[in-house]
Amino acid sequence: MGPFAVTQLLTLISLTVALDNGLLKIPPMGWMAWERFRCDVDCQDDPENCISEGLFRDMADRLAEDGWRELGYEYIIIDDCWMSRLRDEQEKLQPEPSRFPGGIAKLARYIHDRGLKLGIYADMGTHTCMGFPGTTLDKIEIDAQTFASWGVDYLKFDGCYSNPVEQMQGYPLMSKALNATGRPIVYSCSWPAYLGGLPPNVNYSLLGDICHLWRNYYDIQDSWDSVQGIIEWFSDNQDDLQPAAGPGRWNDPDMLIIGNFGLSVDQARSQMALWAIMAAPLIMSNDLRNLANSARAILQNKMIIAINQDPMGIQGRRLLQEKSQIEVYWRPLSHSASALVFLSRRTDMPYLYHTSLAKLNYDAGSYEAYEVFTSSTVTGLNATTVFTVSINPSGVVMWYLIPQQKPRQSDTLYDQHKKASQFMFHKAKPGHSTL
Ligand code: GLA
């Protein structure tokens, strides 16, 4: 190897080491203010819901006390509208003092004391989307340092009020600046969403190198239309998007809106199911202080969380779009398991969909299926067995599937799968990777 090659190799190694801080081997889980609480800064008239330290403390209490943290929901993420309109005398960002009188470092301590992590929002550009101070190229270093000094664990870096040339410089620079702080900080980039989300404008391999996750598409709103539009766009473009995802690098179709006003129970299940198939971040934006039990059950479903958090980190795909408006989604999982989702885009009545695993590209053999939302089991399935699922309008049926070995080989893989699934059902512990 000549000196040039050696230098190249060293550069490559140092780049990889420098940028890979080992975070987010599985998709992040947590809570973010934006979709539900927006830019409500009116603490006079709406003290319970305005963007203030009280709101984030309330949500931290809920995550810690209502069983969320043990399931993996750990990030509390502040979105836009936390800042003062002015930087301080040293050019540092500062929180609006009337709404965050204790400052961010104190809030971070409160959150860390509860075993949780704090995320914050900034914008690569002259202003944030709501008009608060932006992070222009010359401010990147100081802002990264400020966040690290406050104990921030996650940065959502938005892209309003900048152009593609500035973004091309700014997003990699912030990645370096965060690494240079020495604090492990998750880096969420909104960059691709500002470039239309697709190659050739978006370079997904570069993004994977510098960001842990990225927003690809439009903001989610509190409606089934919005959720459907997102699912459709991600699936229509899965050939570009799906290979970009993996441990430490995730597509982000935006927040979970389950528990708000716009989704029926079936639609809420559909969002959760598709986000699990897509290996998407499970970041809720809802009011954890007032949550219907049906929403809680969906968001706290251990099996679906385990599917989302599968350690192989392979994003799933849409397999089929039927004329009947039934769609089938699939994701491969550890231990040769897999997840299937049957989604109905119909608007009439429950639809009886007949198919077989062989039709869905499964290998010959027998399988056991667990229905994720009803916890029932389907046994004795052969790849060629024709089965029927009844899918509600805008709802899903979701299966976790395990191949069964023939009895002669039963002390090998089959037992492992059995054990894995029992672990998941009966002993699921706080945390991840129980599949
Ligand atoms: C953009 C982002 C949203 C939210 C708002 C805040 O629209 O995509 O997720 O952060 O800005 O202003």
PDB file of N, CA and C in Angstrom, residues 325-399:
ATOM      1  N   GLN A 325     -58.061  -2.390  -2.436  1.00  0.00           N
ATOM      2  CA  GLN A 325     -57.572  -1.363  -1.496  1.00  0.00           C
ATOM      3  C   GLN A 325     -57.049  -1.957  -0.186  1.00  0.00           C
ATOM      4  N   ILE A 326     -56.652  -3.211  -0.270  1.00  0.00           N
ATOM      5  CA  ILE A 326     -55.910  -3.806   0.845  1.00  0.00           C
ATOM      6  C   ILE A 326     -54.435  -3.722   0.476  1.00  0.00           C
ATOM      7  N   GLU A 327     -53.622  -3.355   1.448  1.00  0.00           N
ATOM      8  CA  GLU A 327     -52.173  -3.308   1.221  1.00  0.00           C
ATOM      9  C   GLU A 327     -51.495  -4.225   2.226  1.00  0.00           C
ATOM     10  N   VAL A 328     -50.407  -4.854   1.788  1.00  0.00           N
ATOM     11  CA  VAL A 328     -49.686  -5.754   2.679  1.00  0.00           C
ATOM     12  C   VAL A 328     -48.260  -5.226   2.854  1.00  0.00           C
ATOM     13  N   TYR A 329     -47.841  -5.147   4.113  1.00  0.00           N
ATOM     14  CA  TYR A 329     -46.496  -4.667   4.465  1.00  0.00           C
ATOM     15  C   TYR A 329     -45.763  -5.771   5.203  1.00  0.00           C
ATOM     16  N   TRP A 330     -44.457  -5.745   5.091  1.00  0.00           N
ATOM     17  CA  TRP A 330     -43.653  -6.841   5.655  1.00  0.00           C
ATOM     18  C   TRP A 330     -42.332  -6.285   6.181  1.00  0.00           C
ATOM     19  N   ARG A 331     -41.875  -6.823   7.296  1.00  0.00           N
ATOM     20  CA  ARG A 331     -40.543  -6.456   7.808  1.00  0.00           C
ATOM     21  C   ARG A 331     -39.846  -7.691   8.342  1.00  0.00           C
ATOM     22  N   PRO A 332     -38.625  -7.962   7.885  1.00  0.00           N
ATOM     23  CA  PRO A 332     -37.866  -9.091   8.437  1.00  0.00           C
ATOM     24  C   PRO A 332     -37.294  -8.731   9.807  1.00  0.00           C
ATOM     25  N   LEU A 333     -37.285  -9.722  10.707  1.00  0.00           N
ATOM     26  CA  LEU A 333     -36.849  -9.479  12.085  1.00  0.00           C
ATOM     27  C   LEU A 333     -35.820 -10.525  12.504  1.00  0.00           C
ATOM     28  N   SER A 334     -35.228 -10.286  13.644  1.00  0.00           N
ATOM     29  CA  SER A 334     -34.241 -11.239  14.182  1.00  0.00           C
ATOM     30  C   SER A 334     -34.864 -12.621  14.373  1.00  0.00           C
ATOM     31  N   HIS A 335     -34.019 -13.624  14.486  1.00  0.00           N
ATOM     32  CA  HIS A 335     -34.424 -15.023  14.719  1.00  0.00           C
ATOM     33  C   HIS A 335     -35.328 -15.537  13.606  1.00  0.00           C
ATOM     34  N   SER A 336     -35.108 -15.097  12.383  1.00  0.00           N
ATOM     35  CA  SER A 336     -35.923 -15.505  11.226  1.00  0.00           C
ATOM     36  C   SER A 336     -37.394 -15.172  11.373  1.00  0.00           C
ATOM     37  N   ALA A 337     -37.731 -14.337  12.319  1.00  0.00           N
ATOM     38  CA  ALA A 337     -39.131 -13.919  12.467  1.00  0.00           C
ATOM     39  C   ALA A 337     -39.417 -12.795  11.480  1.00  0.00           C
ATOM     40  N   SER A 338     -40.671 -12.406  11.429  1.00  0.00           N
ATOM     41  CA  SER A 338     -41.039 -11.296  10.542  1.00  0.00           C
ATOM     42  C   SER A 338     -42.351 -10.696  11.026  1.00  0.00           C
ATOM     43  N   ALA A 339     -42.652  -9.526  10.513  1.00  0.00           N
ATOM     44  CA  ALA A 339     -43.934  -8.894  10.827  1.00  0.00           C
ATOM     45  C   ALA A 339     -44.680  -8.667   9.525  1.00  0.00           C
ATOM     46  N   LEU A 340     -45.987  -8.877   9.571  1.00  0.00           N
ATOM     47  CA  LEU A 340     -46.854  -8.599   8.428  1.00  0.00           C
ATOM     48  C   LEU A 340     -47.938  -7.635   8.867  1.00  0.00           C
ATOM     49  N   VAL A 341     -48.250  -6.679   8.027  1.00  0.00           N
ATOM     50  CA  VAL A 341     -49.389  -5.807   8.303  1.00  0.00           C
ATOM     51  C   VAL A 341     -50.314  -5.826   7.096  1.00  0.00           C
ATOM     52  N   PHE A 342     -51.589  -6.070   7.382  1.00  0.00           N
ATOM     53  CA  PHE A 342     -52.626  -5.963   6.360  1.00  0.00           C
ATOM     54  C   PHE A 342     -53.376  -4.671   6.655  1.00  0.00           C
ATOM     55  N   LEU A 343     -53.268  -3.709   5.739  1.00  0.00           N
ATOM     56  CA  LEU A 343     -53.896  -2.391   5.939  1.00  0.00           C
ATOM     57  C   LEU A 343     -55.062  -2.239   4.974  1.00  0.00           C
ATOM     58  N   SER A 344     -56.189  -1.777   5.488  1.00  0.00           N
ATOM     59  CA  SER A 344     -57.330  -1.504   4.599  1.00  0.00           C
ATOM     60  C   SER A 344     -57.419  -0.006   4.339  1.00  0.00           C
ATOM     61  N   ARG A 345     -57.431   0.355   3.054  1.00  0.00           N
ATOM     62  CA  ARG A 345     -57.638   1.760   2.695  1.00  0.00           C
ATOM     63  C   ARG A 345     -59.096   1.988   2.320  1.00  0.00           C
ATOM     64  N   ARG A 346     -59.930   1.024   2.670  1.00  0.00           N
ATOM     65  CA  ARG A 346     -61.344   1.109   2.307  1.00  0.00           C
ATOM     66  C   ARG A 346     -62.097   2.020   3.269  1.00  0.00           C
ATOM     67  N   THR A 347     -63.307   2.380   2.868  1.00  0.00           N
ATOM     68  CA  THR A 347     -64.112   3.242   3.736  1.00  0.00           C
ATOM     69  C   THR A 347     -65.523   2.680   3.897  1.00  0.00           C
ATOM     70  N   ASP A 348     -65.660   1.325   3.734  1.00  0.00           N
ATOM     71  CA  ASP A 348     -67.014   0.791   3.843  1.00  0.00           C
ATOM     72  C   ASP A 348     -67.248  -0.068   5.079  1.00  0.00           C
ATOM     73  N   MET A 349     -66.681  -1.240   5.112  1.00  0.00           N
ATOM     74  CA  MET A 349     -66.935  -2.166   6.222  1.00  0.00           C
ATOM     75  C   MET A 349     -65.746  -3.119   6.329  1.00  0.00           C
ATOM     76  N   PRO A 350     -65.682  -3.912   7.406  1.00  0.00           N
ATOM     77  CA  PRO A 350     -64.561  -4.850   7.512  1.00  0.00           C
ATOM     78  C   PRO A 350     -64.473  -5.718   6.261  1.00  0.00           C
ATOM     79  N   TYR A 351     -63.252  -5.899   5.787  1.00  0.00           N
ATOM     80  CA  TYR A 351     -63.040  -6.623   4.533  1.00  0.00           C
ATOM     81  C   TYR A 351     -62.382  -7.962   4.830  1.00  0.00           C
ATOM     82  N   LEU A 352     -62.921  -9.017   4.230  1.00  0.00           N
ATOM     83  CA  LEU A 352     -62.320 -10.333   4.422  1.00  0.00           C
ATOM     84  C   LEU A 352     -61.277 -10.545   3.325  1.00  0.00           C
ATOM     85  N   TYR A 353     -60.047 -10.575   3.731  1.00  0.00           N
ATOM     86  CA  TYR A 353     -58.944 -10.705   2.765  1.00  0.00           C
ATOM     87  C   TYR A 353     -58.384 -12.118   2.836  1.00  0.00           C
ATOM     88  N   HIS A 354     -58.353 -12.780   1.705  1.00  0.00           N
ATOM     89  CA  HIS A 354     -57.872 -14.164   1.645  1.00  0.00           C
ATOM     90  C   HIS A 354     -56.501 -14.180   0.993  1.00  0.00           C
ATOM     91  N   THR A 355     -55.576 -14.847   1.620  1.00  0.00           N
ATOM     92  CA  THR A 355     -54.245 -14.965   1.009  1.00  0.00           C
ATOM     93  C   THR A 355     -53.516 -16.163   1.622  1.00  0.00           C
ATOM     94  N   SER A 356     -52.256 -16.318   1.282  1.00  0.00           N
ATOM     95  CA  SER A 356     -51.428 -17.346   1.920  1.00  0.00           C
ATOM     96  C   SER A 356     -50.030 -16.763   2.078  1.00  0.00           C
ATOM     97  N   LEU A 357     -49.247 -17.360   2.951  1.00  0.00           N
ATOM     98  CA  LEU A 357     -47.880 -16.851   3.139  1.00  0.00           C
ATOM     99  C   LEU A 357     -47.070 -17.043   1.856  1.00  0.00           C
ATOM    100  N   ALA A 358     -47.342 -18.124   1.142  1.00  0.00           N
ATOM    101  CA  ALA A 358     -46.607 -18.355  -0.116  1.00  0.00           C
ATOM    102  C   ALA A 358     -46.832 -17.185  -1.078  1.00  0.00           C
ATOM    103  N   LYS A 359     -48.059 -16.681  -1.112  1.00  0.00           N
ATOM    104  CA  LYS A 359     -48.342 -15.540  -1.985  1.00  0.00           C
ATOM    105  C   LYS A 359     -47.588 -14.293  -1.547  1.00  0.00           C
ATOM    106  N   LEU A 360     -47.180 -14.289  -0.288  1.00  0.00           N
ATOM    107  CA  LEU A 360     -46.453 -13.128   0.238  1.00  0.00           C
ATOM    108  C   LEU A 360     -44.952 -13.403   0.283  1.00  0.00           C
ATOM    109  N   ASN A 361     -44.508 -14.308  -0.566  1.00  0.00           N
ATOM    110  CA  ASN A 361     -43.070 -14.633  -0.749  1.00  0.00           C
ATOM    111  C   ASN A 361     -42.444 -15.420   0.399  1.00  0.00           C
ATOM    112  N   TYR A 362     -43.261 -16.024   1.258  1.00  0.00           N
ATOM    113  CA  TYR A 362     -42.661 -16.818   2.337  1.00  0.00           C
ATOM    114  C   TYR A 362     -42.209 -18.170   1.809  1.00  0.00           C
ATOM    115  N   ASP A 363     -41.124 -18.695   2.402  1.00  0.00           N
ATOM    116  CA  ASP A 363     -40.621 -20.007   2.020  1.00  0.00           C
ATOM    117  C   ASP A 363     -41.579 -21.096   2.484  1.00  0.00           C
ATOM    118  N   ALA A 364     -41.475 -22.246   1.836  1.00  0.00           N
ATOM    119  CA  ALA A 364     -42.264 -23.402   2.266  1.00  0.00           C
ATOM    120  C   ALA A 364     -41.938 -23.719   3.717  1.00  0.00           C
ATOM    121  N   GLY A 365     -42.917 -24.293   4.422  1.00  0.00           N
ATOM    122  CA  GLY A 365     -42.683 -24.640   5.815  1.00  0.00           C
ATOM    123  C   GLY A 365     -43.890 -24.254   6.635  1.00  0.00           C
ATOM    124  N   SER A 366     -43.797 -24.513   7.960  1.00  0.00           N
ATOM    125  CA  SER A 366     -44.933 -24.122   8.788  1.00  0.00           C
ATOM    126  C   SER A 366     -44.550 -22.961   9.704  1.00  0.00           C
ATOM    127  N   TYR A 367     -45.552 -22.242  10.080  1.00  0.00           N
ATOM    128  CA  TYR A 367     -45.362 -20.975  10.799  1.00  0.00           C
ATOM    129  C   TYR A 367     -46.372 -20.851  11.920  1.00  0.00           C
ATOM    130  N   GLU A 368     -45.996 -20.044  12.914  1.00  0.00           N
ATOM    131  CA  GLU A 368     -46.937 -19.671  13.950  1.00  0.00           C
ATOM    132  C   GLU A 368     -47.083 -18.153  13.872  1.00  0.00           C
ATOM    133  N   ALA A 369     -48.299 -17.661  14.003  1.00  0.00           N
ATOM    134  CA  ALA A 369     -48.509 -16.212  13.925  1.00  0.00           C
ATOM    135  C   ALA A 369     -49.160 -15.714  15.206  1.00  0.00           C
ATOM    136  N   TYR A 370     -48.692 -14.567  15.683  1.00  0.00           N
ATOM    137  CA  TYR A 370     -49.301 -13.911  16.838  1.00  0.00           C
ATOM    138  C   TYR A 370     -49.944 -12.635  16.347  1.00  0.00           C
ATOM    139  N   GLU A 371     -51.201 -12.477  16.674  1.00  0.00           N
ATOM    140  CA  GLU A 371     -51.912 -11.259  16.286  1.00  0.00           C
ATOM    141  C   GLU A 371     -51.526 -10.187  17.306  1.00  0.00           C
ATOM    142  N   VAL A 372     -50.906  -9.120  16.823  1.00  0.00           N
ATOM    143  CA  VAL A 372     -50.272  -8.156  17.719  1.00  0.00           C
ATOM    144  C   VAL A 372     -51.281  -7.390  18.582  1.00  0.00           C
ATOM    145  N   PHE A 373     -52.436  -7.038  18.028  1.00  0.00           N
ATOM    146  CA  PHE A 373     -53.365  -6.215  18.801  1.00  0.00           C
ATOM    147  C   PHE A 373     -54.369  -7.021  19.621  1.00  0.00           C
ATOM    148  N   THR A 374     -54.533  -8.309  19.311  1.00  0.00           N
ATOM    149  CA  THR A 374     -55.475  -9.091  20.107  1.00  0.00           C
ATOM    150  C   THR A 374     -54.768 -10.154  20.944  1.00  0.00           C
ATOM    151  N   SER A 375     -53.458 -10.303  20.752  1.00  0.00           N
ATOM    152  CA  SER A 375     -52.662 -11.319  21.453  1.00  0.00           C
ATOM    153  C   SER A 375     -53.171 -12.729  21.203  1.00  0.00           C
ATOM    154  N   SER A 376     -53.852 -12.960  20.099  1.00  0.00           N
ATOM    155  CA  SER A 376     -54.244 -14.334  19.804  1.00  0.00           C
ATOM    156  C   SER A 376     -53.204 -14.984  18.896  1.00  0.00           C
ATOM    157  N   THR A 377     -53.273 -16.309  18.835  1.00  0.00           N
ATOM    158  CA  THR A 377     -52.255 -17.062  18.111  1.00  0.00           C
ATOM    159  C   THR A 377     -52.904 -17.828  16.959  1.00  0.00           C
ATOM    160  N   VAL A 378     -52.202 -17.885  15.849  1.00  0.00           N
ATOM    161  CA  VAL A 378     -52.649 -18.735  14.749  1.00  0.00           C
ATOM    162  C   VAL A 378     -51.602 -19.820  14.581  1.00  0.00           C
ATOM    163  N   THR A 379     -51.968 -21.076  14.821  1.00  0.00           N
ATOM    164  CA  THR A 379     -50.986 -22.156  14.699  1.00  0.00           C
ATOM    165  C   THR A 379     -51.278 -23.003  13.460  1.00  0.00           C
ATOM    166  N   GLY A 380     -50.337 -23.875  13.155  1.00  0.00           N
ATOM    167  CA  GLY A 380     -50.559 -24.824  12.066  1.00  0.00           C
ATOM    168  C   GLY A 380     -50.676 -24.178  10.700  1.00  0.00           C
ATOM    169  N   LEU A 381     -50.014 -23.042  10.527  1.00  0.00           N
ATOM    170  CA  LEU A 381     -50.040 -22.367   9.227  1.00  0.00           C
ATOM    171  C   LEU A 381     -48.942 -22.935   8.359  1.00  0.00           C
ATOM    172  N   ASN A 382     -49.300 -23.418   7.189  1.00  0.00           N
ATOM    173  CA  ASN A 382     -48.266 -23.747   6.214  1.00  0.00           C
ATOM    174  C   ASN A 382     -48.175 -22.606   5.225  1.00  0.00           C
ATOM    175  N   ALA A 383     -47.050 -22.521   4.547  1.00  0.00           N
ATOM    176  CA  ALA A 383     -46.908 -21.425   3.591  1.00  0.00           C
ATOM    177  C   ALA A 383     -48.058 -21.431   2.589  1.00  0.00           C
ATOM    178  N   THR A 384     -48.538 -22.624   2.269  1.00  0.00           N
ATOM    179  CA  THR A 384     -49.597 -22.699   1.249  1.00  0.00           C
ATOM    180  C   THR A 384     -51.013 -22.602   1.826  1.00  0.00           C
ATOM    181  N   THR A 385     -51.147 -22.633   3.149  1.00  0.00           N
ATOM    182  CA  THR A 385     -52.487 -22.545   3.753  1.00  0.00           C
ATOM    183  C   THR A 385     -53.149 -21.222   3.366  1.00  0.00           C
ATOM    184  N   VAL A 386     -54.350 -21.309   2.854  1.00  0.00           N
ATOM    185  CA  VAL A 386     -55.088 -20.068   2.566  1.00  0.00           C
ATOM    186  C   VAL A 386     -55.773 -19.640   3.860  1.00  0.00           C
ATOM    187  N   PHE A 387     -55.529 -18.427   4.256  1.00  0.00           N
ATOM    188  CA  PHE A 387     -56.169 -17.925   5.483  1.00  0.00           C
ATOM    189  C   PHE A 387     -56.917 -16.632   5.170  1.00  0.00           C
ATOM    190  N   THR A 388     -57.732 -16.219   6.126  1.00  0.00           N
ATOM    191  CA  THR A 388     -58.557 -15.022   5.929  1.00  0.00           C
ATOM    192  C   THR A 388     -58.351 -14.082   7.107  1.00  0.00           C
ATOM    193  N   VAL A 389     -58.110 -12.824   6.809  1.00  0.00           N
ATOM    194  CA  VAL A 389     -58.098 -11.832   7.889  1.00  0.00           C
ATOM    195  C   VAL A 389     -59.208 -10.819   7.636  1.00  0.00           C
ATOM    196  N   SER A 390     -59.830 -10.380   8.718  1.00  0.00           N
ATOM    197  CA  SER A 390     -60.890  -9.378   8.603  1.00  0.00           C
ATOM    198  C   SER A 390     -60.312  -8.028   9.014  1.00  0.00           C
ATOM    199  N   ILE A 391     -60.268  -7.118   8.063  1.00  0.00           N
ATOM    200  CA  ILE A 391     -59.575  -5.834   8.310  1.00  0.00           C
ATOM    201  C   ILE A 391     -60.590  -4.700   8.316  1.00  0.00           C
ATOM    202  N   ASN A 392     -60.616  -3.955   9.398  1.00  0.00           N
ATOM    203  CA  ASN A 392     -61.560  -2.830   9.496  1.00  0.00           C
ATOM    204  C   ASN A 392     -61.176  -1.705   8.537  1.00  0.00           C
ATOM    205  N   PRO A 393     -62.141  -0.899   8.127  1.00  0.00           N
ATOM    206  CA  PRO A 393     -61.801   0.254   7.279  1.00  0.00           C
ATOM    207  C   PRO A 393     -60.773   1.146   7.982  1.00  0.00           C
ATOM    208  N   SER A 394     -59.773   1.573   7.261  1.00  0.00           N
ATOM    209  CA  SER A 394     -58.620   2.337   7.765  1.00  0.00           C
ATOM    210  C   SER A 394     -57.945   1.686   8.972  1.00  0.00           C
ATOM    211  N   GLY A 395     -58.105   0.386   9.079  1.00  0.00           N
ATOM    212  CA  GLY A 395     -57.487  -0.348  10.181  1.00  0.00           C
ATOM    213  C   GLY A 395     -56.472  -1.363   9.673  1.00  0.00           C
ATOM    214  N   VAL A 396     -55.900  -2.077  10.610  1.00  0.00           N
ATOM    215  CA  VAL A 396     -54.898  -3.092  10.261  1.00  0.00           C
ATOM    216  C   VAL A 396     -55.153  -4.402  11.000  1.00  0.00           C
ATOM    217  N   VAL A 397     -54.611  -5.456  10.431  1.00  0.00           N
ATOM    218  CA  VAL A 397     -54.339  -6.673  11.190  1.00  0.00           C
ATOM    219  C   VAL A 397     -52.828  -6.808  11.137  1.00  0.00           C
ATOM    220  N   MET A 398     -52.226  -7.032  12.287  1.00  0.00           N
ATOM    221  CA  MET A 398     -50.761  -7.128  12.313  1.00  0.00           C
ATOM    222  C   MET A 398     -50.332  -8.458  12.925  1.00  0.00           C
ATOM    223  N   TRP A 399     -49.446  -9.128  12.231  1.00  0.00           N
ATOM    224  CA  TRP A 399     -48.948 -10.427  12.691  1.00  0.00           C
ATOM    225  C   TRP A 399     -47.442 -10.392  12.940  1.00  0.00           C
TER     226      TRP A 399
END
